[in-house]
CSV table of N, CA and C and ligand atoms in Angstrom, one decimal:
chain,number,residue,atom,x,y,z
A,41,UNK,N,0.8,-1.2,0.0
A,41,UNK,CA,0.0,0.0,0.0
A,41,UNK,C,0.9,1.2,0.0
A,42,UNK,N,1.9,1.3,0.8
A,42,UNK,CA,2.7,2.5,0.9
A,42,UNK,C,3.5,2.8,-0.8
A,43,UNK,N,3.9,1.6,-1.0
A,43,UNK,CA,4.5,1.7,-2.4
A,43,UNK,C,3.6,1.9,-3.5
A,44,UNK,N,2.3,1.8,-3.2
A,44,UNK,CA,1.3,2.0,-4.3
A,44,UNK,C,0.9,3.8,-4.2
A,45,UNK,N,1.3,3.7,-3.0
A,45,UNK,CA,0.1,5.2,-2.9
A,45,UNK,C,2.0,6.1,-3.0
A,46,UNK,N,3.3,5.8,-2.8
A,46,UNK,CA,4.5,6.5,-3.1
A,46,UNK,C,4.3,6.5,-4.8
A,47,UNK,N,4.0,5.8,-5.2
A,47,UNK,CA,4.0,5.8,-7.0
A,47,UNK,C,2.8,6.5,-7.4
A,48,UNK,N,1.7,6.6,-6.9
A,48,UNK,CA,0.4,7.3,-7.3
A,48,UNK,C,0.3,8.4,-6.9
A,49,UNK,N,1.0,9.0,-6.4
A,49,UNK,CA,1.2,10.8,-6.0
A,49,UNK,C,2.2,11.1,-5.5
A,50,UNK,N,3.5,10.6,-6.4
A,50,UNK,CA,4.7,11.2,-6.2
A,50,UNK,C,5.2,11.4,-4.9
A,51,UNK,N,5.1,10.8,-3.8
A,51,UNK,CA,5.4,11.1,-2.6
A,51,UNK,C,7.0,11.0,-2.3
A,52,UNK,N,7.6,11.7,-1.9
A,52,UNK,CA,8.9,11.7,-1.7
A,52,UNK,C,9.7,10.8,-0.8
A,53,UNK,N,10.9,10.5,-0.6
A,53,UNK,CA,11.0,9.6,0.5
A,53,UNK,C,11.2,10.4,2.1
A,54,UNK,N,11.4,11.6,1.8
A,54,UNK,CA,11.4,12.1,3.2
A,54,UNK,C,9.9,12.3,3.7
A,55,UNK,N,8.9,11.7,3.3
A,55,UNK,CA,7.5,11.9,3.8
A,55,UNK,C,6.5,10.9,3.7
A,56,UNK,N,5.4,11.0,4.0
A,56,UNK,CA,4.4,9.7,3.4
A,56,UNK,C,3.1,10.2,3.2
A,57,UNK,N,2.3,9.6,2.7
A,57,UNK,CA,1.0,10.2,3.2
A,57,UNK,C,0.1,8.5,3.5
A,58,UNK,N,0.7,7.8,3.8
A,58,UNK,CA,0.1,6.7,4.3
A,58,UNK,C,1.8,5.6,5.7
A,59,UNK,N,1.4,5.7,6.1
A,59,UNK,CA,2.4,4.7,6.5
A,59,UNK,C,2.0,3.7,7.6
A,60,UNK,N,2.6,2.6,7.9
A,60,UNK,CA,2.6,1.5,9.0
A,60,UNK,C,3.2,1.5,10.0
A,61,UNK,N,2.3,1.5,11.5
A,61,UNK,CA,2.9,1.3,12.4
A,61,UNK,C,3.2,0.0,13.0
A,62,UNK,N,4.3,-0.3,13.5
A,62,UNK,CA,4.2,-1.9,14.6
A,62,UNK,C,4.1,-1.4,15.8
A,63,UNK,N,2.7,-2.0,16.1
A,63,UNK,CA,2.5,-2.0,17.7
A,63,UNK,C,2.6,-3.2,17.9
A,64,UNK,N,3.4,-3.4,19.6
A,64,UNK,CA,4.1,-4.9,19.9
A,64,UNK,C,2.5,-4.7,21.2
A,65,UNK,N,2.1,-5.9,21.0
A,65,UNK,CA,1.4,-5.9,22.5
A,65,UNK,C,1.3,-6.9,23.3
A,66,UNK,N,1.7,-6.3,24.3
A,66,UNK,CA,1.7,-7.7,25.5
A,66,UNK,C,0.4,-8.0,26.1
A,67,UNK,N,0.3,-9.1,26.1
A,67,UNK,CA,-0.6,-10.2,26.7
A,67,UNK,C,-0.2,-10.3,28.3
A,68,UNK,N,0.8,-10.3,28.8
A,68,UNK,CA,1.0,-10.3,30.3
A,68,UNK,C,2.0,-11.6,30.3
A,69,UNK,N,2.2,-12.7,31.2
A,69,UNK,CA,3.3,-13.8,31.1
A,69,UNK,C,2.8,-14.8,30.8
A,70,UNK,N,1.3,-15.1,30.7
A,70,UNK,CA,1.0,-16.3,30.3
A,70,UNK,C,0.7,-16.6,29.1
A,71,UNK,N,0.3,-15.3,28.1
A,71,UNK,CA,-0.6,-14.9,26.7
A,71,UNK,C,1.2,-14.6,25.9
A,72,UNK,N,2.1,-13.9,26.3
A,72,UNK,CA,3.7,-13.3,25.5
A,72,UNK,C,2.5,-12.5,24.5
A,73,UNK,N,3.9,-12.0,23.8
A,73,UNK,CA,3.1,-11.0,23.0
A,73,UNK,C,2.8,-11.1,21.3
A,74,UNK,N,2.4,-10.2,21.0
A,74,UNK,CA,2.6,-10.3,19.6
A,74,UNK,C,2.5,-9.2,19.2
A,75,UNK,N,2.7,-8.6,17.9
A,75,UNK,CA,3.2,-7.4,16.5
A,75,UNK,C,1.7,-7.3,15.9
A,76,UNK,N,1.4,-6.7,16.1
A,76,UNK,CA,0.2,-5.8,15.1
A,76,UNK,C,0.7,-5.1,14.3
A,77,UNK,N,0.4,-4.6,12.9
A,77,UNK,CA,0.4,-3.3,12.5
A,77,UNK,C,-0.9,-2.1,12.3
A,78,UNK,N,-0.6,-0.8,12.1
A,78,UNK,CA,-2.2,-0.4,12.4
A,78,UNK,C,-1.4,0.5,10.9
A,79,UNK,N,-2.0,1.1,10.0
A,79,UNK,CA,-1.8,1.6,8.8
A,79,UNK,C,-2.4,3.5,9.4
A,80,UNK,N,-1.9,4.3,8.8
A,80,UNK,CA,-2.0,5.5,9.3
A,80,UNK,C,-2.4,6.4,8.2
A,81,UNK,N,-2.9,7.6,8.0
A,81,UNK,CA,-2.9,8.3,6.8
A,81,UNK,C,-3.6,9.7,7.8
A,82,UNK,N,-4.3,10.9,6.6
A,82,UNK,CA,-5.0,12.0,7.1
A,82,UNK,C,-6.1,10.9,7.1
A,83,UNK,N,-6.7,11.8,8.4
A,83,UNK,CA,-8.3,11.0,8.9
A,83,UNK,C,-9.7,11.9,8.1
A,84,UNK,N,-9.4,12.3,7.8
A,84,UNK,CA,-9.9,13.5,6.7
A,84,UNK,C,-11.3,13.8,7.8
A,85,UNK,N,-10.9,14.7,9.1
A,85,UNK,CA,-11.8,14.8,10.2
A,85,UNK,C,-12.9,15.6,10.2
A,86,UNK,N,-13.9,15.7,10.5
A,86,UNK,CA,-15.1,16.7,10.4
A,86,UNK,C,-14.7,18.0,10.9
A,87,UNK,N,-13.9,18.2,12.2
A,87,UNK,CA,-14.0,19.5,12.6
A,87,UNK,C,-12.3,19.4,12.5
A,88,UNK,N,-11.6,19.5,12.1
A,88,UNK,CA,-10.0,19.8,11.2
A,88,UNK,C,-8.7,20.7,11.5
A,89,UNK,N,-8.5,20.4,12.6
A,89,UNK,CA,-7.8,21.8,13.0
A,89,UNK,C,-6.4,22.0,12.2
A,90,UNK,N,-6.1,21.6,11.0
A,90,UNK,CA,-5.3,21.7,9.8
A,90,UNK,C,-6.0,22.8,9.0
A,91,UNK,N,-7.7,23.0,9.0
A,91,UNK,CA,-8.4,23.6,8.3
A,91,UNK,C,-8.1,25.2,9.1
A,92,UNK,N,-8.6,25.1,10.1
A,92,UNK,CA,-9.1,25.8,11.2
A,92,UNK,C,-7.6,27.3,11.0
A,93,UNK,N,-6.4,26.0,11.2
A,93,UNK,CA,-5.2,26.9,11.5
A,93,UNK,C,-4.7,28.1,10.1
A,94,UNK,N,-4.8,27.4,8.6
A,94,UNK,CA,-4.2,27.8,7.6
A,94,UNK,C,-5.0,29.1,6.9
A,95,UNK,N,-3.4,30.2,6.8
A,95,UNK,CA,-4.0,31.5,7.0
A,95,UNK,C,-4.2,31.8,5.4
A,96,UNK,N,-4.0,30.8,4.7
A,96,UNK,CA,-4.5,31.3,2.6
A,96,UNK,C,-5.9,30.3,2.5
A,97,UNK,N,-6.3,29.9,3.6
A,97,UNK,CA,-7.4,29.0,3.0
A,97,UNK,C,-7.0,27.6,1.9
A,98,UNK,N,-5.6,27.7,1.8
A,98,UNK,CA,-5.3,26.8,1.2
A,98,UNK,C,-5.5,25.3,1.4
A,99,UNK,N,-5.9,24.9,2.4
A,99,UNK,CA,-6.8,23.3,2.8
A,99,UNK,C,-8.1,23.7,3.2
A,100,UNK,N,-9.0,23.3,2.8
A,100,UNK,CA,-10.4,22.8,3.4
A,100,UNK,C,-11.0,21.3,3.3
A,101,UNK,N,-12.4,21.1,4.2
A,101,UNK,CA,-13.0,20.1,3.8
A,101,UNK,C,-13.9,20.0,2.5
A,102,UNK,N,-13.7,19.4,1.8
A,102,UNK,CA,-14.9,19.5,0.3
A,102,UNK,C,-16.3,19.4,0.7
A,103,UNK,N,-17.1,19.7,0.4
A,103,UNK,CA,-18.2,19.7,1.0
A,103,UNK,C,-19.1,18.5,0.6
A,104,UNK,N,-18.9,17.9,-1.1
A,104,UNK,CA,-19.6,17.1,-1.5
A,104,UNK,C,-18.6,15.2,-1.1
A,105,UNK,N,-17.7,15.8,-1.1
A,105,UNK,CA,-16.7,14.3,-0.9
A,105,UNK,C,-16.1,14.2,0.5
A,106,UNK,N,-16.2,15.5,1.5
A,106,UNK,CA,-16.0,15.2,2.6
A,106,UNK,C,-14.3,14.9,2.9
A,107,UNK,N,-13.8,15.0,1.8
A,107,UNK,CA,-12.2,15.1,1.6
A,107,UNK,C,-11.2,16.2,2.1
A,108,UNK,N,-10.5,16.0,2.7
A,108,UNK,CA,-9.6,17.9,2.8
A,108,UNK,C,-8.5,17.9,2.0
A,109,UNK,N,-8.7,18.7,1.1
A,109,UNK,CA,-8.1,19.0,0.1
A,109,UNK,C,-7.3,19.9,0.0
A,110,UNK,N,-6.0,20.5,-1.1
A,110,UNK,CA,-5.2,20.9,-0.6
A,110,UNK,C,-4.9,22.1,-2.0
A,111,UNK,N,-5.3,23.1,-2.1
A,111,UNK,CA,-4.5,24.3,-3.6
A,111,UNK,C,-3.0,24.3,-3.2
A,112,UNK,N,-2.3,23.5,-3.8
A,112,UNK,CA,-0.7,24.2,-3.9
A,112,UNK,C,-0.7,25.5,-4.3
A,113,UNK,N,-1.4,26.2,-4.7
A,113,UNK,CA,-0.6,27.4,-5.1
A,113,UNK,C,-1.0,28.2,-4.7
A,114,UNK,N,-1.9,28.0,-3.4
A,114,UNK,CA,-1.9,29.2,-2.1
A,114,UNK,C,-1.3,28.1,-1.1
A,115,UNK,N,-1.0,27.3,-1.0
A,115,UNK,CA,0.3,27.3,0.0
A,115,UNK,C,1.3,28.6,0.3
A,116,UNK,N,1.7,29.2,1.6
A,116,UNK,CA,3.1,29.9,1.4
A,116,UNK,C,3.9,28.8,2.1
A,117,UNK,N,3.8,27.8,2.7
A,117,UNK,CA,4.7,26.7,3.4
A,117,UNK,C,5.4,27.3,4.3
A,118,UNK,N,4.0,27.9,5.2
A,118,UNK,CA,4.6,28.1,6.9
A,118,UNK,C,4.5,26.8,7.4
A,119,UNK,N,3.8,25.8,7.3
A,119,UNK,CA,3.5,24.5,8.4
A,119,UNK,C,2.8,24.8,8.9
A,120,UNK,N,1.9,25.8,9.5
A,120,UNK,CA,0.9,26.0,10.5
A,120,UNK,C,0.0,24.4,10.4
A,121,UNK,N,-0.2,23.7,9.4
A,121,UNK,CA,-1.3,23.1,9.2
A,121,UNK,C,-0.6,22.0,10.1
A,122,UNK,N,0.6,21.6,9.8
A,122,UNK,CA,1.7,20.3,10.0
A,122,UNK,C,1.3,20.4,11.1
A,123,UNK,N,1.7,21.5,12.3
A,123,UNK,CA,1.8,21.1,13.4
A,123,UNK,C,0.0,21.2,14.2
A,124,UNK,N,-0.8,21.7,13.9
A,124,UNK,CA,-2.1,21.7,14.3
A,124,UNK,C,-2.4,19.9,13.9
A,125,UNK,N,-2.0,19.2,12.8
A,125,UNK,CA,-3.0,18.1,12.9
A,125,UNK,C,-2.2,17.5,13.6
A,126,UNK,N,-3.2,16.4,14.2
A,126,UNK,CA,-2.9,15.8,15.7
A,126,UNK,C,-2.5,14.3,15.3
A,127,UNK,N,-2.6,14.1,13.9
A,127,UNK,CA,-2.1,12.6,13.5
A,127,UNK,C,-1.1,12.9,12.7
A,128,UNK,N,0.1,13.9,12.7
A,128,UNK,CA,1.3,14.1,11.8
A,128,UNK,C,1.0,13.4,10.9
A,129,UNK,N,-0.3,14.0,10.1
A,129,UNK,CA,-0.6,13.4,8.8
A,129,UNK,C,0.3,14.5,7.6
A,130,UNK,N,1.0,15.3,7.9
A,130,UNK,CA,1.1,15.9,6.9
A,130,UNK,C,2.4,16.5,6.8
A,131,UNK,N,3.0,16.6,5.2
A,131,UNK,CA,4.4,17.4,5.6
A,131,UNK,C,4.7,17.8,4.5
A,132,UNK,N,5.9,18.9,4.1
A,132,UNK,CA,6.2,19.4,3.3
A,132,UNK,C,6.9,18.8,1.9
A,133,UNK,N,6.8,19.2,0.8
A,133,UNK,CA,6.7,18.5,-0.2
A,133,UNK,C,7.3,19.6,-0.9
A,134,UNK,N,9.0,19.2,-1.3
A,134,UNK,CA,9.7,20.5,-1.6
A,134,UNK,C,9.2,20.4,-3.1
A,135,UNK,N,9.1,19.2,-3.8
A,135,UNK,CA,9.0,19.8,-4.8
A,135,UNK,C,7.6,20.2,-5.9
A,136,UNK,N,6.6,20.5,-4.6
A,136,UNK,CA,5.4,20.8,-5.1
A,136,UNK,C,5.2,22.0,-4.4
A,137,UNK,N,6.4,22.5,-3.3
A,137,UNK,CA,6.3,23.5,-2.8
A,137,UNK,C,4.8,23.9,-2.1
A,138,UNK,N,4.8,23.0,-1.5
A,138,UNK,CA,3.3,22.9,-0.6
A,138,UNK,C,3.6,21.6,0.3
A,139,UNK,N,2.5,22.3,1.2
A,139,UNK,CA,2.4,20.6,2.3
A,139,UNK,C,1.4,19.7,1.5
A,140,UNK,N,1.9,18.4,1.8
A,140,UNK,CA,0.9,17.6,1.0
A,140,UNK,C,0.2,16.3,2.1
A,141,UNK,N,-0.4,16.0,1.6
A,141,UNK,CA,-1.2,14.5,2.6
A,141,UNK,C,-2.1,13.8,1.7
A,142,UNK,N,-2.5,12.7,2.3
A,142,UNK,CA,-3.3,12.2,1.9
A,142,UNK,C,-4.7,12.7,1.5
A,143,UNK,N,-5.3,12.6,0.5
A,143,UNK,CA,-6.0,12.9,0.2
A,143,UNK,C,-7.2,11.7,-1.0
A,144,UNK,N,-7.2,10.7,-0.4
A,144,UNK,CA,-7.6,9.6,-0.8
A,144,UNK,C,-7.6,9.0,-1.9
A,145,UNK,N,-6.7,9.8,-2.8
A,145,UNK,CA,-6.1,9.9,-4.0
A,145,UNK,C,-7.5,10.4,-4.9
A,146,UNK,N,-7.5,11.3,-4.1
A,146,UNK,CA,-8.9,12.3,-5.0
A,146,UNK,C,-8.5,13.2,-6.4
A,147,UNK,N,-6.7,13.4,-6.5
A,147,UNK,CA,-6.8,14.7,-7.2
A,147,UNK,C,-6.1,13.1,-8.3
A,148,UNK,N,-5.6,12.3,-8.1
A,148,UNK,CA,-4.9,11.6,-9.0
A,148,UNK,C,-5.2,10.1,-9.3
A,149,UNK,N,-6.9,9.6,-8.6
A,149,UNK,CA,-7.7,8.5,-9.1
A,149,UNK,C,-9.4,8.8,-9.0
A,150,UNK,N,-9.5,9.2,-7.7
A,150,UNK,CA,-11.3,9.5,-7.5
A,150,UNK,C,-12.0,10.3,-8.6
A,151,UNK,N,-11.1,11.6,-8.2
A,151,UNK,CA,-11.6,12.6,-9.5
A,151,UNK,C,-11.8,12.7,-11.5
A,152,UNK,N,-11.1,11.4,-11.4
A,152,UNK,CA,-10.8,11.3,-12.6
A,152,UNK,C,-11.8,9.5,-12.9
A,153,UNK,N,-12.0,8.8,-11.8
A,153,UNK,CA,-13.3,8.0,-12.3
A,153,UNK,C,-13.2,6.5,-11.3
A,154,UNK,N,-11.8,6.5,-11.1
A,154,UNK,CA,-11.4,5.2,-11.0
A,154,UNK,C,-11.9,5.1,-9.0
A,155,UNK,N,-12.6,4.0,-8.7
A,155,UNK,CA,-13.1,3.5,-7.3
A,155,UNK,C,-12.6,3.8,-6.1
A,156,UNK,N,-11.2,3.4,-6.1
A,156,UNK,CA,-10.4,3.3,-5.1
A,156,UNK,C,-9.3,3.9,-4.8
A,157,UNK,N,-8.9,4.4,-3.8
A,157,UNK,CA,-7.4,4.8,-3.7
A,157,UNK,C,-6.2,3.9,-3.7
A,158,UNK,N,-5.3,4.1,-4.4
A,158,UNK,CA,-4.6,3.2,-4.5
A,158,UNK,C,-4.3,2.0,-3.8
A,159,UNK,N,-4.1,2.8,-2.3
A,159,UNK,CA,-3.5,1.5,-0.9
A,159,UNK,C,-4.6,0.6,-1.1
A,160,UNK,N,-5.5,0.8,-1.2
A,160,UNK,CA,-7.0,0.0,-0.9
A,160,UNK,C,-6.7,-1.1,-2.1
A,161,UNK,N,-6.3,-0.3,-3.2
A,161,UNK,CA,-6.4,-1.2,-4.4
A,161,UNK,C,-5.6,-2.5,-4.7
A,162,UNK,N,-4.5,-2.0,-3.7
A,162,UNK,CA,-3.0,-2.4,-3.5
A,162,UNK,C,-3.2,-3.7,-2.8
A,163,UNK,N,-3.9,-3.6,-1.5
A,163,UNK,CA,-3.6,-4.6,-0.2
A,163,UNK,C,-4.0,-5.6,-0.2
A,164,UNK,N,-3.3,-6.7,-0.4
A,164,UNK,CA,-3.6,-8.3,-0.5
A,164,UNK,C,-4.7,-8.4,0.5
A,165,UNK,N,-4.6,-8.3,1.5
A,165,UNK,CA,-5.3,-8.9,2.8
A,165,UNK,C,-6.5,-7.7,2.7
A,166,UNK,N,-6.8,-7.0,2.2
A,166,UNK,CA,-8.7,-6.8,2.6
A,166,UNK,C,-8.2,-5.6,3.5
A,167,UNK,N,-7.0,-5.5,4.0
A,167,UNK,CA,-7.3,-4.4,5.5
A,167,UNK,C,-8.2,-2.8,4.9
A,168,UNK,N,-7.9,-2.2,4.1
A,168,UNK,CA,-8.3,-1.1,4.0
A,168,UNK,C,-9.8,-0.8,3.4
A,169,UNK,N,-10.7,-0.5,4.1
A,169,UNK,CA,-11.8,-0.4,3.7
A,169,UNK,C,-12.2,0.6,2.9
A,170,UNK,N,-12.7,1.0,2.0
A,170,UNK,CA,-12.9,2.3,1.0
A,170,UNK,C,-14.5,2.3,0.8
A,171,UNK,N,-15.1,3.8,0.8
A,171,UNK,CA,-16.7,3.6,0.7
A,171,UNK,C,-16.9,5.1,1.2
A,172,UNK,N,-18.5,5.3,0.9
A,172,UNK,CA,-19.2,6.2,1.6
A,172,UNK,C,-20.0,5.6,2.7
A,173,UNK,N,-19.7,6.5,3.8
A,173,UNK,CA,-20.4,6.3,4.9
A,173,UNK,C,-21.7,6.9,4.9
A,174,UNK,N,-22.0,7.7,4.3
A,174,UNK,CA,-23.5,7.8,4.0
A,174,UNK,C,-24.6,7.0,3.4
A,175,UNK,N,-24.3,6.4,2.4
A,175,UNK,CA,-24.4,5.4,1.7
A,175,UNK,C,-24.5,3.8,2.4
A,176,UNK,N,-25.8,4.0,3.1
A,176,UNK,CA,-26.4,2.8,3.9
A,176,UNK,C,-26.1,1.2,3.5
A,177,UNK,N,-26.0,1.4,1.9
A,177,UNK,CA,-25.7,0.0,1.3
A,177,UNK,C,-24.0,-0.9,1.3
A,178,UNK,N,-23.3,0.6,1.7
A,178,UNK,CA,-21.9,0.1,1.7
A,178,UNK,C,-21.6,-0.9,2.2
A,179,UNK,N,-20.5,-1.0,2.4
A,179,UNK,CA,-19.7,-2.1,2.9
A,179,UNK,C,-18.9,-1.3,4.0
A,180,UNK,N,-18.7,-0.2,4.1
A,180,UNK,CA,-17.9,0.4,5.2
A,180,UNK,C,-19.2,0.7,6.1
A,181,UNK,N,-20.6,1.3,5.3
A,181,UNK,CA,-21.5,1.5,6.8
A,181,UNK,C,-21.7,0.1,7.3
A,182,UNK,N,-21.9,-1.0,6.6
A,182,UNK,CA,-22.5,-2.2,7.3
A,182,UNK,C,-20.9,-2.9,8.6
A,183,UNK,N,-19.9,-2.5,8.1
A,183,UNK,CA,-18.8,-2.8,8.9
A,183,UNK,C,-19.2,-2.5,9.8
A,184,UNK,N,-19.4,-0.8,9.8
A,184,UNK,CA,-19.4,0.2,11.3
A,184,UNK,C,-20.5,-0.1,12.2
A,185,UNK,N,-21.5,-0.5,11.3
A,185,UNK,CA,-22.5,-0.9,12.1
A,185,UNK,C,-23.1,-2.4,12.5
A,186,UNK,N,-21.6,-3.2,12.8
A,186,UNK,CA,-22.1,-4.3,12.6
A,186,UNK,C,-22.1,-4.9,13.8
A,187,UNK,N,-23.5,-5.4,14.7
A,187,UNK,CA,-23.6,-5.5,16.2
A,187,UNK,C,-22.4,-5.9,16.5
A,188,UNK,N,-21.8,-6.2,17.7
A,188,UNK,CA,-20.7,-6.6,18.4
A,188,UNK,C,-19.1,-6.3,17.9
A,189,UNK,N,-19.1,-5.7,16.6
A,189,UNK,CA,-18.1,-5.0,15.6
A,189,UNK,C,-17.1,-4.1,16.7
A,190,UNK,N,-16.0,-4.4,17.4
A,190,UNK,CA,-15.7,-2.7,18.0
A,190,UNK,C,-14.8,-2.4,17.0
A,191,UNK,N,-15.7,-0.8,16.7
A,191,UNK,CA,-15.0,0.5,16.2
A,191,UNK,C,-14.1,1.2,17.1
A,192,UNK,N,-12.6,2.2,16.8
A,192,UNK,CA,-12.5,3.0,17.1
A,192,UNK,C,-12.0,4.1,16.8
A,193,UNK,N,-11.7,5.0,16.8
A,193,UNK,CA,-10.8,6.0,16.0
A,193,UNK,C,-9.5,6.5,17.2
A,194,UNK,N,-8.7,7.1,16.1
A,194,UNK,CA,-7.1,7.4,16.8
A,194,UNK,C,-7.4,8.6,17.8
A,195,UNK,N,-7.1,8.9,18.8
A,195,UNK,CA,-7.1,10.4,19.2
A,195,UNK,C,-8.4,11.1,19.5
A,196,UNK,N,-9.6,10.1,19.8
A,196,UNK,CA,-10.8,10.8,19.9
A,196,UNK,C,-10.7,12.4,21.0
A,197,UNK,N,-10.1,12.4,21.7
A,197,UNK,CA,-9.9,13.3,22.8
A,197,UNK,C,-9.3,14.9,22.2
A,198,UNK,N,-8.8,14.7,21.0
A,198,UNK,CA,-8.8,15.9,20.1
A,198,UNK,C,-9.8,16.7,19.5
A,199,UNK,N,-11.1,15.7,19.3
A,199,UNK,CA,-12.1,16.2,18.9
A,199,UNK,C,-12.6,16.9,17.6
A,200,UNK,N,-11.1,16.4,17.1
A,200,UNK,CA,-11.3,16.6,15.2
A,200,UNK,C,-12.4,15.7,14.8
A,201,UNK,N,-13.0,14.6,14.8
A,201,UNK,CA,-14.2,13.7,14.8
A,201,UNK,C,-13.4,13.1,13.2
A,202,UNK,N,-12.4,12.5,13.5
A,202,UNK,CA,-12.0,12.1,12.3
A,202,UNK,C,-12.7,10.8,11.5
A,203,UNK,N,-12.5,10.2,10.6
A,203,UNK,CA,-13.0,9.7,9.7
A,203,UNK,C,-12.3,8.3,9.0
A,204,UNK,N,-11.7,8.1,9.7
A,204,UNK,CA,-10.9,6.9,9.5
A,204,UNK,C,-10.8,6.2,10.8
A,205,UNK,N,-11.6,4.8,10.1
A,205,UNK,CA,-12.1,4.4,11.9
A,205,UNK,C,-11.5,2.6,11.5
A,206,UNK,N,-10.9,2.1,13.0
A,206,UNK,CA,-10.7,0.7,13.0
A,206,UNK,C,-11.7,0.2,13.3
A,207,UNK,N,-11.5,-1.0,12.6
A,207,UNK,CA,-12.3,-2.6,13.5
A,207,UNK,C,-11.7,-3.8,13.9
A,208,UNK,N,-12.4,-4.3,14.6
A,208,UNK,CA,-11.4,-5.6,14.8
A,208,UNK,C,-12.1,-6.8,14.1
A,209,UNK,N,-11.5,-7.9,14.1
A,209,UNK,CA,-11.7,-8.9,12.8
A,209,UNK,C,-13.0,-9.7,13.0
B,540,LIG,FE1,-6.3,17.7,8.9
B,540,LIG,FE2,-4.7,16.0,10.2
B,540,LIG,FE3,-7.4,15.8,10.4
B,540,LIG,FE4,-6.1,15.2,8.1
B,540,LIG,S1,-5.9,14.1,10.1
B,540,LIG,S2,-8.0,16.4,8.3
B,540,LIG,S3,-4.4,16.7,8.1
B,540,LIG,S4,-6.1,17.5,11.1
């Protein structure tokens, strides 16, 4: 996924706009532990404090795709945005001369026709879910809402109301 979504929007190697974490978790002395990975990106959040902070208006939430999107060329590349979002989803991109993130690959597959963002498209194993959550028939609302399913999202205590939510299997 990271190699798919580094090839699909030019991402540099000093940055990402998707990447993997290993979380080791212990079980205690009788269970030992084991390696999780949890996959990371922009949460593309309802209330956005990436939006909130940037003084050209140069990121917002789209209103019809619910995406935060990004005009490079009202960038001036203070970072104000970098350091307000609370999932270091985002970083500078010398040679677009703007901050860049994830953006579900809206400007370089969605917008142009194709279903998926790349990682999704990419990942052997099923992990990344893709869909509208409005859209009662999905596959991501029937996930979210599936009795005994636990959801959660990263950093609820920030109150960005982000948009990128786990489950477990
Ligand atoms: Fe903005 Fe960060 Fe939320 Fe993405 S995760 S919308 S970059 S605050």
């Amino acid at each position: 996924c990271k190699r798919a979504c580094i090839r699909q929007n030019d991402v540099p190697d000093y940055g990402y706009r998707t990447d993997i974490l290993e979380v080791k978790l212990d079980h205690g002395p009788e269970f030992g532990s084991d390696t999780t990975f949890m996959p990371i990106l922009c949460n593309q959040c309802n209330n956005p404090p990436c939006v909130r902070v940037c003084p050209t208006t140069a990121t917002w939430k789209d209103e019809r795709t619910g995406i935060i999107v990004m005009k490079n060329e009202a960038c001036i590349g203070c970072k104000t945005c970098m350091t307000a979002c609370p999932y270091n989803a985002r970083y500078f991109h010398e040679g677009k001369r703007a901050v860049d993130k994830c953006d579900f690959c809206w400007e370089t597959r969605l917008s142009k026709g194709k279903a998926f963002p790349a990682c999704v498209e990419a990942c052997p194993a099923d992990v990344r879910v893709f869909g509208d959550l409005a859209d009662t028939e999905s596959r991501v609302f029937s996930l979210l809402h599936t009795p005994g399913k636990l959801v959660w999202v990263l950093r609820p205590e920030t109150k960005a109301i982000p948009n990128v939510f786990y489950v477990n299997h």
